[in-house]
């Protein structure tokens, strides 16, 4: 999502070399591994004005396995998505994996509803329910440079995502409200091949 953030970006973890790590049993494809390992600090953001990029942006994304989420590939991808989002000239407040070339269900979202407004990563994100007021607001997108639009979004949603910690794994549910709920809806759409311009009431250049 491409709103210019007025807030200081959260400092993100530094690159970890994944060379030499054993990554058995993950579902990452060779292409995905190459995209992750070949990126030093940021990844290229795909844009709708490039035909090949648009095809990826229109794909539906697949979920990660728990083994994927425990791998160095996933932690490196998470870091790269956050640094890419914050590095962009538009200084985003959210990014989805298809925007960096991976058709995978993961997003990074700046949690304006939490103390310190951290950027957090949500694998296997789903929106379980949409509720509250349907309210119009401005949106932009890192993949649609130079454009903004007005989109109506729900103000109270329930999300679910996967969390793995050491030997435990589970699905977490969270209620999110207001602007942060808008960001989640925008990013979740990317995972289904949708772009905000599909839903905009009006577009501004
Ligand atoms: Zn977007």
Tab-separated table of C-alpha atoms and ligand atoms in Angstrom:
chain	number	residue	atom	x	y	z
A	1	UNK	CA	0.000	0.000	0.000
A	2	UNK	CA	1.492	3.307	-0.983
A	3	UNK	CA	0.430	5.944	1.463
A	4	UNK	CA	3.363	8.018	2.459
A	5	UNK	CA	3.856	7.233	6.085
A	6	UNK	CA	4.232	10.146	8.437
A	7	UNK	CA	5.744	7.872	10.970
A	8	UNK	CA	9.260	6.829	11.519
A	9	UNK	CA	9.852	3.483	9.984
A	10	UNK	CA	10.652	0.612	12.234
A	11	UNK	CA	14.224	-0.423	11.935
A	12	UNK	CA	14.382	-3.825	10.464
A	13	UNK	CA	16.670	-6.706	10.951
A	14	UNK	CA	19.772	-6.958	8.927
A	15	UNK	CA	20.613	-9.366	6.224
A	16	UNK	CA	21.492	-12.841	7.331
A	17	UNK	CA	23.533	-14.940	5.029
A	18	UNK	CA	21.669	-18.074	4.195
A	19	UNK	CA	24.597	-19.627	2.420
A	20	UNK	CA	25.373	-23.027	3.777
A	21	UNK	CA	22.094	-23.437	5.634
A	22	UNK	CA	20.323	-26.715	5.250
A	23	UNK	CA	16.802	-26.138	3.992
A	24	UNK	CA	15.344	-29.599	3.661
A	25	UNK	CA	11.662	-30.213	3.158
A	26	UNK	CA	10.485	-26.777	2.153
A	27	UNK	CA	8.155	-26.084	-0.762
A	28	UNK	CA	10.141	-23.127	-2.087
A	29	UNK	CA	10.753	-23.472	-5.808
A	30	UNK	CA	14.189	-22.879	-7.306
A	31	UNK	CA	12.878	-19.621	-8.781
A	32	UNK	CA	11.610	-18.454	-5.380
A	33	UNK	CA	14.894	-19.409	-3.720
A	34	UNK	CA	16.814	-17.492	-6.373
A	35	UNK	CA	14.619	-14.407	-5.950
A	36	UNK	CA	15.241	-14.471	-2.205
A	37	UNK	CA	18.949	-15.271	-2.201
A	38	UNK	CA	19.855	-12.971	-5.105
A	39	UNK	CA	18.329	-9.926	-3.381
A	40	UNK	CA	20.803	-8.068	-1.210
A	41	UNK	CA	18.755	-5.462	0.629
A	42	UNK	CA	15.592	-4.854	-1.331
A	43	UNK	CA	13.641	-6.667	-4.031
A	44	UNK	CA	12.324	-5.271	-7.288
A	45	UNK	CA	8.712	-4.150	-6.972
A	46	UNK	CA	6.539	-5.425	-9.800
A	47	UNK	CA	4.317	-2.827	-11.466
A	48	UNK	CA	1.080	-3.011	-13.428
A	49	UNK	CA	2.559	-1.202	-16.445
A	50	UNK	CA	4.862	-4.171	-17.160
A	51	UNK	CA	3.021	-7.011	-18.881
A	52	UNK	CA	5.038	-9.832	-17.314
A	53	UNK	CA	4.761	-8.215	-13.877
A	54	UNK	CA	1.024	-7.831	-14.292
A	55	UNK	CA	0.634	-11.561	-14.907
A	56	UNK	CA	2.307	-12.283	-11.560
A	57	UNK	CA	0.246	-9.602	-9.816
A	58	UNK	CA	-2.909	-11.256	-11.194
A	59	UNK	CA	-1.967	-14.766	-9.991
A	60	UNK	CA	-3.485	-16.339	-6.899
A	61	UNK	CA	-0.986	-17.056	-4.138
A	62	UNK	CA	-0.339	-20.363	-2.386
A	63	UNK	CA	0.183	-21.016	1.310
A	64	UNK	CA	3.408	-21.893	3.094
A	65	UNK	CA	4.002	-25.140	4.953
A	66	UNK	CA	5.187	-25.002	8.558
A	67	UNK	CA	8.591	-26.203	7.316
A	68	UNK	CA	8.678	-23.213	4.959
A	69	UNK	CA	7.943	-20.843	7.840
A	70	UNK	CA	10.776	-22.324	9.904
A	71	UNK	CA	13.286	-21.946	7.080
A	72	UNK	CA	15.890	-19.256	6.576
A	73	UNK	CA	14.291	-18.572	3.202
A	74	UNK	CA	11.129	-17.392	4.910
A	75	UNK	CA	12.868	-15.197	7.470
A	76	UNK	CA	15.021	-13.682	4.751
A	77	UNK	CA	11.955	-13.077	2.553
A	78	UNK	CA	10.207	-11.386	5.487
A	79	UNK	CA	13.135	-9.021	6.015
A	80	UNK	CA	13.397	-8.237	2.322
A	81	UNK	CA	9.686	-7.465	2.025
A	82	UNK	CA	9.863	-5.032	4.934
A	83	UNK	CA	12.999	-3.255	3.714
A	84	UNK	CA	11.584	-3.097	0.179
A	85	UNK	CA	8.331	-1.591	1.456
A	86	UNK	CA	10.154	1.029	3.496
A	87	UNK	CA	12.783	1.792	0.862
A	88	UNK	CA	10.389	2.596	-1.934
A	89	UNK	CA	10.130	6.241	-2.983
A	90	UNK	CA	6.479	5.979	-1.970
A	91	UNK	CA	7.369	4.619	1.462
A	92	UNK	CA	4.652	2.020	1.791
A	93	UNK	CA	2.719	0.923	4.848
A	94	UNK	CA	2.069	-2.571	3.513
A	95	UNK	CA	3.383	-4.998	0.904
A	96	UNK	CA	2.374	-8.431	-0.375
A	97	UNK	CA	4.669	-11.167	-1.726
A	98	UNK	CA	3.262	-11.024	-5.294
A	99	UNK	CA	4.557	-7.450	-5.451
A	100	UNK	CA	8.108	-8.789	-5.137
A	101	UNK	CA	7.519	-11.671	-7.543
A	102	UNK	CA	6.419	-14.559	-5.316
A	103	UNK	CA	2.881	-15.944	-5.607
A	104	UNK	CA	2.770	-16.726	-1.902
A	105	UNK	CA	0.345	-15.828	0.867
A	106	UNK	CA	2.384	-13.449	2.980
A	107	UNK	CA	2.095	-9.725	3.640
A	108	UNK	CA	3.893	-7.132	5.743
A	109	UNK	CA	1.689	-4.522	7.403
A	110	UNK	CA	2.534	-1.516	9.536
A	111	UNK	CA	0.414	-1.877	12.671
A	112	UNK	CA	-0.708	1.690	13.307
A	113	UNK	CA	-3.038	0.237	15.941
A	114	UNK	CA	-0.134	-1.023	18.081
A	115	UNK	CA	2.281	0.835	20.311
A	116	UNK	CA	5.384	1.815	18.351
A	117	UNK	CA	3.599	1.106	15.065
A	118	UNK	CA	5.702	-1.970	14.215
A	119	UNK	CA	5.801	-3.551	10.781
A	120	UNK	CA	4.737	-7.182	11.143
A	121	UNK	CA	4.722	-10.119	8.736
A	122	UNK	CA	1.656	-12.357	8.354
A	123	UNK	CA	2.085	-15.725	6.592
A	124	UNK	CA	-0.957	-17.548	5.217
A	125	UNK	CA	-3.078	-14.463	5.832
A	126	UNK	CA	-6.835	-14.805	5.420
A	127	UNK	CA	-9.571	-12.339	6.175
A	128	UNK	CA	-12.124	-14.334	8.116
A	129	UNK	CA	-14.799	-11.673	8.383
A	130	UNK	CA	-15.522	-8.118	7.312
A	131	UNK	CA	-17.615	-5.848	9.498
A	132	UNK	CA	-18.198	-2.394	10.843
A	133	UNK	CA	-18.724	0.643	8.706
A	134	UNK	CA	-17.885	0.569	4.986
A	135	UNK	CA	-15.943	3.793	4.650
A	136	UNK	CA	-14.249	5.451	1.637
A	137	UNK	CA	-10.580	6.437	1.914
A	138	UNK	CA	-7.520	7.225	-0.194
A	139	UNK	CA	-5.278	4.363	-1.279
A	140	UNK	CA	-2.151	4.012	-3.318
A	141	UNK	CA	-0.053	0.991	-4.232
A	142	UNK	CA	3.666	0.444	-4.745
A	143	UNK	CA	2.760	-1.548	-7.873
A	144	UNK	CA	0.672	1.303	-9.327
A	145	UNK	CA	3.143	4.218	-9.251
A	146	UNK	CA	1.886	7.774	-9.407
A	147	UNK	CA	-1.756	6.990	-8.860
A	148	UNK	CA	-4.219	7.196	-5.987
A	149	UNK	CA	-7.826	6.252	-5.658
A	150	UNK	CA	-10.749	6.263	-3.313
A	151	UNK	CA	-11.777	2.815	-2.115
A	152	UNK	CA	-14.486	1.822	0.349
A	153	UNK	CA	-13.204	-0.593	2.994
A	154	UNK	CA	-14.587	-2.237	6.119
A	155	UNK	CA	-13.474	-0.761	9.421
A	156	UNK	CA	-13.489	-3.903	11.571
A	157	UNK	CA	-12.154	-7.228	10.327
A	158	UNK	CA	-10.985	-10.545	11.707
A	159	UNK	CA	-7.767	-11.897	10.214
A	160	UNK	CA	-6.130	-15.288	10.594
A	161	UNK	CA	-2.516	-16.247	9.965
A	162	UNK	CA	-0.035	-18.995	10.764
A	163	UNK	CA	2.472	-18.706	13.552
A	164	UNK	CA	5.340	-21.122	14.171
A	165	UNK	CA	7.542	-21.016	17.215
A	166	UNK	CA	10.188	-23.654	17.739
A	167	UNK	CA	8.236	-26.911	17.971
A	168	UNK	CA	4.797	-25.269	18.148
A	169	UNK	CA	2.577	-24.075	15.331
A	170	UNK	CA	-0.920	-22.685	15.250
A	171	UNK	CA	-3.391	-20.431	13.525
A	172	UNK	CA	-3.852	-17.049	15.186
A	173	UNK	CA	-6.945	-14.866	14.914
A	174	UNK	CA	-6.927	-11.121	15.485
A	175	UNK	CA	-9.526	-8.359	15.263
A	176	UNK	CA	-8.202	-5.275	13.475
A	177	UNK	CA	-9.924	-1.905	13.197
A	178	UNK	CA	-9.639	1.389	11.357
A	179	UNK	CA	-6.798	2.312	9.007
A	180	UNK	CA	-4.810	-0.827	9.812
A	181	UNK	CA	-7.854	-2.906	8.802
A	182	UNK	CA	-7.860	-1.019	5.483
A	183	UNK	CA	-4.194	-1.924	4.900
A	184	UNK	CA	-4.917	-5.611	5.614
A	185	UNK	CA	-7.790	-5.614	3.105
A	186	UNK	CA	-5.599	-3.978	0.444
A	187	UNK	CA	-2.752	-6.463	0.986
A	188	UNK	CA	-5.021	-9.532	1.226
A	189	UNK	CA	-6.497	-8.560	-2.152
A	190	UNK	CA	-3.002	-8.831	-3.677
A	191	UNK	CA	-2.892	-12.484	-2.560
A	192	UNK	CA	-6.021	-13.125	-4.626
A	193	UNK	CA	-4.677	-11.309	-7.687
A	194	UNK	CA	-6.701	-8.165	-7.041
A	195	UNK	CA	-5.409	-4.604	-7.224
A	196	UNK	CA	-7.110	-1.680	-5.471
A	197	UNK	CA	-7.903	-0.057	-8.813
A	198	UNK	CA	-10.360	-2.957	-9.387
A	199	UNK	CA	-12.418	-1.718	-6.452
A	200	UNK	CA	-11.836	2.034	-6.500
A	201	UNK	CA	-14.810	4.393	-6.558
A	202	UNK	CA	-12.613	6.889	-8.396
A	203	UNK	CA	-8.976	7.199	-9.457
A	204	UNK	CA	-6.664	10.204	-9.179
A	205	UNK	CA	-3.415	10.701	-11.065
B	1	LIG	ZN1	-0.832	-2.641	-3.226
